mmCIF file of C-alpha atoms and ligand atoms in Angstrom:
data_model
loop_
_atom_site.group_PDB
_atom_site.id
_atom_site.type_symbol
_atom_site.label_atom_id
_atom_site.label_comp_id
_atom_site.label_asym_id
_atom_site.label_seq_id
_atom_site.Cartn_x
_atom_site.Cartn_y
_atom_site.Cartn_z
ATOM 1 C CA UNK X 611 33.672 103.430 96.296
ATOM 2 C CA UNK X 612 36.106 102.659 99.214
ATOM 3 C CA UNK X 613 39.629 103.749 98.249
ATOM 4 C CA UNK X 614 41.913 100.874 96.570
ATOM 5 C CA UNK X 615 44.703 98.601 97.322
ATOM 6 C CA UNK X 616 48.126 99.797 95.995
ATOM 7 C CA UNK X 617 51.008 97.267 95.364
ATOM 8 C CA UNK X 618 52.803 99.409 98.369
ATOM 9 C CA UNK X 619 56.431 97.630 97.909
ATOM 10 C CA UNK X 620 56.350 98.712 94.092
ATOM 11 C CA UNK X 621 55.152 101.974 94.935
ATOM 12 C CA UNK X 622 58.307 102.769 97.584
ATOM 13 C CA UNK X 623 60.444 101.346 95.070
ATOM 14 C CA UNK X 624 58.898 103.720 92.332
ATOM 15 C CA UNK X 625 58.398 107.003 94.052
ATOM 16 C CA UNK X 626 61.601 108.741 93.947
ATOM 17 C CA UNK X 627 60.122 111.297 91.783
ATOM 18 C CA UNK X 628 57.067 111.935 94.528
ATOM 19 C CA UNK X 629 59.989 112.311 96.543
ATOM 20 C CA UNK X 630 61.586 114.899 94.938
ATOM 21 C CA UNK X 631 57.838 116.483 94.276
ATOM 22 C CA UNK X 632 56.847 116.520 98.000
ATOM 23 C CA UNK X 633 60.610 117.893 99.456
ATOM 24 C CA UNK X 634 59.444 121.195 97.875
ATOM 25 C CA UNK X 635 55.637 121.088 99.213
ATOM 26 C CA UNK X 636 57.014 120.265 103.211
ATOM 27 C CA UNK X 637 59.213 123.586 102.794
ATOM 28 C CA UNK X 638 55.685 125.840 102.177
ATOM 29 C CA UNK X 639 54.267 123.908 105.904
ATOM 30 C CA UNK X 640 56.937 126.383 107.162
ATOM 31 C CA UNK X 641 57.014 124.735 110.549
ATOM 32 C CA UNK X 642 58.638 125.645 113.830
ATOM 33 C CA UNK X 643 59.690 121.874 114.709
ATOM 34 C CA UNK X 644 57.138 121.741 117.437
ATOM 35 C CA UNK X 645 53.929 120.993 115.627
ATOM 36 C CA UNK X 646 50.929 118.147 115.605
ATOM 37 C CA UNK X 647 50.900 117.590 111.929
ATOM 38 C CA UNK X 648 48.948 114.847 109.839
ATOM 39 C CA UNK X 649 49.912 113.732 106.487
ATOM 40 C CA UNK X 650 46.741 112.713 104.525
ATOM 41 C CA UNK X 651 47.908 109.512 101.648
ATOM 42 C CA UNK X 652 50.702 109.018 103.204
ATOM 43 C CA UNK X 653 51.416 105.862 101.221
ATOM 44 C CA UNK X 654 54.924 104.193 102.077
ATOM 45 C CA UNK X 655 55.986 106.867 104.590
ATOM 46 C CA UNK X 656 58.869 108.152 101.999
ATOM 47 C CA UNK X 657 57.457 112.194 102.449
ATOM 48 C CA UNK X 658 56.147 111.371 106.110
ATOM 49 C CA UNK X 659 59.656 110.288 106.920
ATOM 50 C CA UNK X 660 60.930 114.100 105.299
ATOM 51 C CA UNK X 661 58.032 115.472 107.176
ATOM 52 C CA UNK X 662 59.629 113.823 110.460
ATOM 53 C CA UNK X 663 63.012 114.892 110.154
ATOM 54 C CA UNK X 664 61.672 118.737 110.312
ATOM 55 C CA UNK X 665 58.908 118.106 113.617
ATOM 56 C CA UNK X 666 62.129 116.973 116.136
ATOM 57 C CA UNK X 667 59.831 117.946 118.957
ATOM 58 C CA UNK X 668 56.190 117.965 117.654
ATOM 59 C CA UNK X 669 54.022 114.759 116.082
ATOM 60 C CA UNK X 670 53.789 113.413 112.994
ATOM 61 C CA UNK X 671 50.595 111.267 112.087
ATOM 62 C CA UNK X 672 50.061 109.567 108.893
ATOM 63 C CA UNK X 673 46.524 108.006 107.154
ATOM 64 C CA UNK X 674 46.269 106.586 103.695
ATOM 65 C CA UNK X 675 43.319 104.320 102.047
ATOM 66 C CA UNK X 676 45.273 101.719 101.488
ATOM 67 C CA UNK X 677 46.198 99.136 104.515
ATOM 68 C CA UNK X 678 49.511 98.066 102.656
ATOM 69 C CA UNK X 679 50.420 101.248 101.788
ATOM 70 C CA UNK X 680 49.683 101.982 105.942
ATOM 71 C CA UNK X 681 51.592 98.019 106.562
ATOM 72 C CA UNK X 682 54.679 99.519 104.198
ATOM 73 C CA UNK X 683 55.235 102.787 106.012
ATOM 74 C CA UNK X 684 55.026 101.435 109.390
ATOM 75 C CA UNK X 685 57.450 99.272 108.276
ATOM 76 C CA UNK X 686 59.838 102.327 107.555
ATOM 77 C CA UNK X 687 58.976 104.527 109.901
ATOM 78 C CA UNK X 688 57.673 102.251 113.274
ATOM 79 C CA UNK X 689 56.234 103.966 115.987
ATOM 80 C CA UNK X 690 57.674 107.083 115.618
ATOM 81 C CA UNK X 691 54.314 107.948 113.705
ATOM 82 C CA UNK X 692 50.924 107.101 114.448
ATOM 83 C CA UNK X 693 49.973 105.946 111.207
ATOM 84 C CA UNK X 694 45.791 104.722 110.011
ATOM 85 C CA UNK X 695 44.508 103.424 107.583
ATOM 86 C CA UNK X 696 41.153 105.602 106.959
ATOM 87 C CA UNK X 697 39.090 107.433 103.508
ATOM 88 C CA UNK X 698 40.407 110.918 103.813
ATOM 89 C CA UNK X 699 36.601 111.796 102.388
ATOM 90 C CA UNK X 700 35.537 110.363 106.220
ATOM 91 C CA UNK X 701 38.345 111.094 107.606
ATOM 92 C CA UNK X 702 37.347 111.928 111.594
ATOM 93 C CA UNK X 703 40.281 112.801 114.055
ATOM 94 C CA UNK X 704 40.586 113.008 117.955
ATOM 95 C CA UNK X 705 42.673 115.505 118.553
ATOM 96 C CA UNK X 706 42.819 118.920 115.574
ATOM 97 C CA UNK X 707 46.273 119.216 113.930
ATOM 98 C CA UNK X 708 48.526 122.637 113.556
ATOM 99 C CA UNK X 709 48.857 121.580 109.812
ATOM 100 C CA UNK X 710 47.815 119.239 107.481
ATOM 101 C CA UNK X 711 50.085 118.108 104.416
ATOM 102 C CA UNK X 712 48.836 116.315 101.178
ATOM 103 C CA UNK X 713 51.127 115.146 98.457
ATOM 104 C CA UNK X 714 49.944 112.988 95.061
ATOM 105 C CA UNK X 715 46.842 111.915 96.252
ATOM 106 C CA UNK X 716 43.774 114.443 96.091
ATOM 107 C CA UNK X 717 43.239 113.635 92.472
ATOM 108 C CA UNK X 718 42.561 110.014 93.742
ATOM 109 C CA UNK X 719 39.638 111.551 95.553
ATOM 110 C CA UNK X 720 36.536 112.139 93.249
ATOM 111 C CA UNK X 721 34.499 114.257 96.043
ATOM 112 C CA UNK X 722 36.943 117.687 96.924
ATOM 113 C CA UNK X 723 34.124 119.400 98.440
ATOM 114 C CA UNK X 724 33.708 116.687 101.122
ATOM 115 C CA UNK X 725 37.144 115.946 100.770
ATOM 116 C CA UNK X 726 38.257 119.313 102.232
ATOM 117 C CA UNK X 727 35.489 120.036 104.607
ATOM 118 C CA UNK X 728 37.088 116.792 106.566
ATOM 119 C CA UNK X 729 40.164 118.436 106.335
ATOM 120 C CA UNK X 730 38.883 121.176 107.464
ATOM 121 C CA UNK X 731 37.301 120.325 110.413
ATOM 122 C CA UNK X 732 41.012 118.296 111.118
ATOM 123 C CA UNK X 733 42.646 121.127 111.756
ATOM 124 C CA UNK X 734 42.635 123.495 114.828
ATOM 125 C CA UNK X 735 41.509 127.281 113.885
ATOM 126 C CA UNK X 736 44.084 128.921 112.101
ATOM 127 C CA UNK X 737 45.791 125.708 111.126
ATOM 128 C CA UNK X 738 47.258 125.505 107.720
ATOM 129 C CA UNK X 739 46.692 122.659 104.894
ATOM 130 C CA UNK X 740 49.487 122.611 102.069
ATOM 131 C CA UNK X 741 49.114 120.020 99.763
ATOM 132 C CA UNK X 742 50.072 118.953 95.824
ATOM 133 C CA UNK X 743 48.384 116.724 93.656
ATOM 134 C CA UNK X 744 47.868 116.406 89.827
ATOM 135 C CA UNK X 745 45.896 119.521 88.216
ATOM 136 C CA UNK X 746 44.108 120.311 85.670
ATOM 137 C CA UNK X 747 45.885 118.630 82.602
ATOM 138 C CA UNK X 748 48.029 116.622 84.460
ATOM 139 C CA UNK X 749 49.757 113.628 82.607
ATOM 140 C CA UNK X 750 47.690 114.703 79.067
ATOM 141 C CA UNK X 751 49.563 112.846 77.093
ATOM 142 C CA UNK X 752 49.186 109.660 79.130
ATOM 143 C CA UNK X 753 45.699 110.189 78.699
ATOM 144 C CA UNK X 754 45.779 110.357 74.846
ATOM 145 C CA UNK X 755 48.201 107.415 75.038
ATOM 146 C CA UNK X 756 45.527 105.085 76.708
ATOM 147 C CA UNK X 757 42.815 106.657 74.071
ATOM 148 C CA UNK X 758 44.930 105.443 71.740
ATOM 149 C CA UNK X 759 45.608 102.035 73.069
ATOM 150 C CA UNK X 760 41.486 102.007 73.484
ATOM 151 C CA UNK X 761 40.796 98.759 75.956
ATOM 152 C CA UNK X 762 37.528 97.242 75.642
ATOM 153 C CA UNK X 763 37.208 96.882 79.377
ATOM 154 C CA UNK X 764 37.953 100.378 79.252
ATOM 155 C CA UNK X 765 35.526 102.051 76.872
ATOM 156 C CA UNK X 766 33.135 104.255 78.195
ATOM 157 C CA UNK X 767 35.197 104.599 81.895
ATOM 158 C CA UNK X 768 35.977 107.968 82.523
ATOM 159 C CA UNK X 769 38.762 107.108 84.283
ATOM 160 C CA UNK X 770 40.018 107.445 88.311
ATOM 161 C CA UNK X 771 41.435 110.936 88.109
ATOM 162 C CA UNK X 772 40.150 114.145 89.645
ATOM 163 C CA UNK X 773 42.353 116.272 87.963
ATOM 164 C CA UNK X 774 40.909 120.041 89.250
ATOM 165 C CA UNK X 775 41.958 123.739 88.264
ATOM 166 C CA UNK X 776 42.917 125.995 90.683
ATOM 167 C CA UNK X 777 39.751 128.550 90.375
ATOM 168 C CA UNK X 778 37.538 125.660 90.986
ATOM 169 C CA UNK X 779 39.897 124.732 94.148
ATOM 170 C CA UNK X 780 39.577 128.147 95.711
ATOM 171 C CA UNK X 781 35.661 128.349 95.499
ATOM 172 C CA UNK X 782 35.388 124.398 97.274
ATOM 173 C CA UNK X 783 38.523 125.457 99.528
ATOM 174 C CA UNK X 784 36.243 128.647 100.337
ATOM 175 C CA UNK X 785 32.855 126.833 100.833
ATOM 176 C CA UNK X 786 34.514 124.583 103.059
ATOM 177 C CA UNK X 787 35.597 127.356 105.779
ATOM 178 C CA UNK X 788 39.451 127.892 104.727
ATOM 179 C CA UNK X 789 40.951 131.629 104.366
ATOM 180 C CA UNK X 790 44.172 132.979 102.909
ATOM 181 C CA UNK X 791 43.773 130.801 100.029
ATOM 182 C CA UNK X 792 45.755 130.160 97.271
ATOM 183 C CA UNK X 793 45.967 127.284 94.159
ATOM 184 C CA UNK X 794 48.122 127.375 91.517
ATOM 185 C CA UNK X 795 49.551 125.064 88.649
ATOM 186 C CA UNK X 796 53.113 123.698 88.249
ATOM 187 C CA UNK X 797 54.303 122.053 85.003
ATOM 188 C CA UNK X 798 56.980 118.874 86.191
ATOM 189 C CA UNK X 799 57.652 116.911 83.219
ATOM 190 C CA UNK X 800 59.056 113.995 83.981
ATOM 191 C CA UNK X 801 61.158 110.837 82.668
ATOM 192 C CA UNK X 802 59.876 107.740 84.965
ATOM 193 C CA UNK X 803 62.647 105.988 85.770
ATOM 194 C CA UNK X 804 61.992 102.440 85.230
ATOM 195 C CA UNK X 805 58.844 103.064 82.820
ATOM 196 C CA UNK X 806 57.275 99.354 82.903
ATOM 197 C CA UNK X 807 56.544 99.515 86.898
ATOM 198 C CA UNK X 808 56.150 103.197 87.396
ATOM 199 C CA UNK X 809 53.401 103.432 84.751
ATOM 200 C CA UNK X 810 52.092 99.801 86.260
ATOM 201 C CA UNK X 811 52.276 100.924 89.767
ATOM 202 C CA UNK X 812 52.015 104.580 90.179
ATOM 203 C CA UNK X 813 49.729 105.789 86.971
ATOM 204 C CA UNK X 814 48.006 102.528 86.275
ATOM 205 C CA UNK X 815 47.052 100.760 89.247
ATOM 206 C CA UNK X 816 43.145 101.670 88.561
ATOM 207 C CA UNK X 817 43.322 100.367 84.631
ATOM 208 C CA UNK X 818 44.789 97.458 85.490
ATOM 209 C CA UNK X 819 42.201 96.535 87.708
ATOM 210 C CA UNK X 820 39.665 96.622 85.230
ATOM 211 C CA UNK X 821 41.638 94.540 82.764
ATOM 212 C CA UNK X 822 41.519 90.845 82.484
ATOM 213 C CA UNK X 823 44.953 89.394 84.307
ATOM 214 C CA UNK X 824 46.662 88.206 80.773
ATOM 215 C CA UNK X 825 46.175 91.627 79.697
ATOM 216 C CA UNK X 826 47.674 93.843 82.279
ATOM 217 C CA UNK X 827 51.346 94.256 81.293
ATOM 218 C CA UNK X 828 50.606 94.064 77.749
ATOM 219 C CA UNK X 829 48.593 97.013 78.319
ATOM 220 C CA UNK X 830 51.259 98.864 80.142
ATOM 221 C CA UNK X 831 53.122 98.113 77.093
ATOM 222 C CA UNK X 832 50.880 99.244 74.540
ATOM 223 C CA UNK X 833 50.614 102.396 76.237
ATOM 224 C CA UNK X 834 53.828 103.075 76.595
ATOM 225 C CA UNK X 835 54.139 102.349 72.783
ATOM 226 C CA UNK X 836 51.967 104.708 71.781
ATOM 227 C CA UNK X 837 53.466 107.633 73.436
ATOM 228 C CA UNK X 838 56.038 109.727 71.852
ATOM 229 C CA UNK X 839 60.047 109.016 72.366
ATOM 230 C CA UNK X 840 61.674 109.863 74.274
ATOM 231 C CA UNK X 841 58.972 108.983 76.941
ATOM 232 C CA UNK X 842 58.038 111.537 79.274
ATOM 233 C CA UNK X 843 54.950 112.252 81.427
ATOM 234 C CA UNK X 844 53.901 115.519 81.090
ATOM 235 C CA UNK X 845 53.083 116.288 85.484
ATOM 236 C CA UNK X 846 51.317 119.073 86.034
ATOM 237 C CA UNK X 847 50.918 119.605 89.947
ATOM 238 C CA UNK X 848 48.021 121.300 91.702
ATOM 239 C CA UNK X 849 49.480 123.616 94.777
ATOM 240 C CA UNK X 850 47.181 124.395 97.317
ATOM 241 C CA UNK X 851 47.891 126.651 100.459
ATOM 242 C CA UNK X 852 45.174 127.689 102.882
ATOM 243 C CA UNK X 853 44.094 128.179 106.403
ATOM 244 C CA UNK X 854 41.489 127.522 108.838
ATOM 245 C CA UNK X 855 40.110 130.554 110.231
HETATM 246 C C1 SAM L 1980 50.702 108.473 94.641
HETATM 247 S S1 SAM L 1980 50.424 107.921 96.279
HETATM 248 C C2 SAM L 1980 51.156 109.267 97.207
HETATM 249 C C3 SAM L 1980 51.799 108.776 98.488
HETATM 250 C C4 SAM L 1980 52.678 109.810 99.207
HETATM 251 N N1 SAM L 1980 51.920 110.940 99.664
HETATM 252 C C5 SAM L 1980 53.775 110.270 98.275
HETATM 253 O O1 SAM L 1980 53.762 111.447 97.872
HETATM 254 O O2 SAM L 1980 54.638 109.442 97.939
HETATM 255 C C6 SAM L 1980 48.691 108.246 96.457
HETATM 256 C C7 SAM L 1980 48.162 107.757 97.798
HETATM 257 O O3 SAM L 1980 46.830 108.238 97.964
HETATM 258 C C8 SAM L 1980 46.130 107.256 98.679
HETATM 259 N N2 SAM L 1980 44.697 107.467 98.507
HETATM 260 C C9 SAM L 1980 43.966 107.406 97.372
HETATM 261 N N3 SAM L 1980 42.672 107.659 97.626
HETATM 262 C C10 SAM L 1980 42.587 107.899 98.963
HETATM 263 C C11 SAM L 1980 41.514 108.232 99.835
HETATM 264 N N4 SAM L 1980 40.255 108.350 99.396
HETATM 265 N N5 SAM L 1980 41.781 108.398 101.155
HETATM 266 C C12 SAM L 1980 43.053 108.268 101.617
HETATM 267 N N6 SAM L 1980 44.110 107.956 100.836
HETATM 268 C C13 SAM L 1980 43.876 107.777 99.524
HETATM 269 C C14 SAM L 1980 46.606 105.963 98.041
HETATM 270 O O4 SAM L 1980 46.294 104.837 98.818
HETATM 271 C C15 SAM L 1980 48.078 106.233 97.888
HETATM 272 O O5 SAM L 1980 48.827 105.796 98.994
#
């Protein structure tokens, strides 16, 4: 399955708390200034535009699945990043990058082990990948919330996540050629702030896509209903650091 479409305007509006996520995974690229780096999802451009603001004399690329999210961050950040729209599963580059960032978007990816042998072979020896996405038991309670709700279109789906544990990362991290590995899980609890369209937009896009039109925000209701006050989505991040050798 080709990656989806994302309602990209929503999705800038909604992603302060990506932001906020991927600020703290730029600061472990470590980087000189001077670097060829390639942010893989990029989506809007919101963490590609952080990314920028610490490469004054290097390169920033950008590549996401989605051509709006690809149309929305060209649209903030121009042409001072190349930015394509391309599978990160087949994801085939010119020119090898010093480092390779990744922020809320493996778990969108159901393959990791060909997932991170393109990345691999992206990056020039020794280059580094740091990336974050949702881990093992990420957003549980979100989960049991859209159990609970139980959609017919939904029954028997198991759902567009890839949510993988960090043991599992190291051994397809390792298998794929990268060294000085490490994977690790972060708890970030947090209280969306405008639940209707973050829930719609940033946890739901895939279930809504499966659900008849008329029953879309009703959905997003119901499964807001049936989670506990005061709402909160229980993030748990998947850190990854490793290297080419
Ligand atoms: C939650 S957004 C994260 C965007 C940005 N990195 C951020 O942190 O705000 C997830 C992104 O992953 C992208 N994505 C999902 N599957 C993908 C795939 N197979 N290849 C490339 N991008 C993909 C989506 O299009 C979307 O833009």
């Amino acid at each position: 399955m080709p990656p989806r479409e994302w309602n990209a305007a929503s999705y800038d509006r909604m992603s302060d708390p990506q932001v906020a996520m991927g600020l703290d995974v730029i600061e472990r690229l470590d980087l000189r200034g001077d670097e060829r780096v390639l942010d893989v999802g990029c989506g809007s451009g919101r963490v590609t535009e952080q990314l920028l603001a610490r490469v004054p004399n290097g390169t920033v690329v950008g590549t996401d699945g989605s051509q709006a999210m690809v149309d929305q961050a060209r649209e903030r950040l121009g042409d001072r990043v190349e930015l394509f729209a391309a599978d990160a599963a087949e994801l085939v580059v010119d020119e090898p990058f010093d480092a390779i960032l990744s922020t809320a978007t493996f778990h969108w990816i159901p393959d990791h082990d060909r997932l991170f042998a393109r990345l691999h072979d992206a990056l020039r020896p020794g280059g580094k990948l740091v990336a974050q996405c949702g881990g093992a038991g990420n957003i549980a309670n979100v989960e049991a919330a859209i159990a609970k709700v139980d959609h017919p279109a939904l029954r028997g789906w198991p759902g567009p996540w890839n949510f993988a544990a960090p043991d599992e990362t190291v051994e397809r991290l390792t298998r794929a050629g990268f060294t000085d590995i490490w994977a690790w899980l972060q708890q970030w609890p947090l209280d969306p702030p405008n639940p209707r369209e973050f829930f719609a937009t940033v946890i739901l896009g895939s279930h809504l896509e499966r659900v008849p039109d008329e029953d879309r925000m009703p959905f997003v209701d119901a499964v807001i209903d049936a989670m506990t006050v005061p709402l909160r989505a229980d993030y748990v991040r998947l850190n990854i650091l490793a290297r080419r050798s």
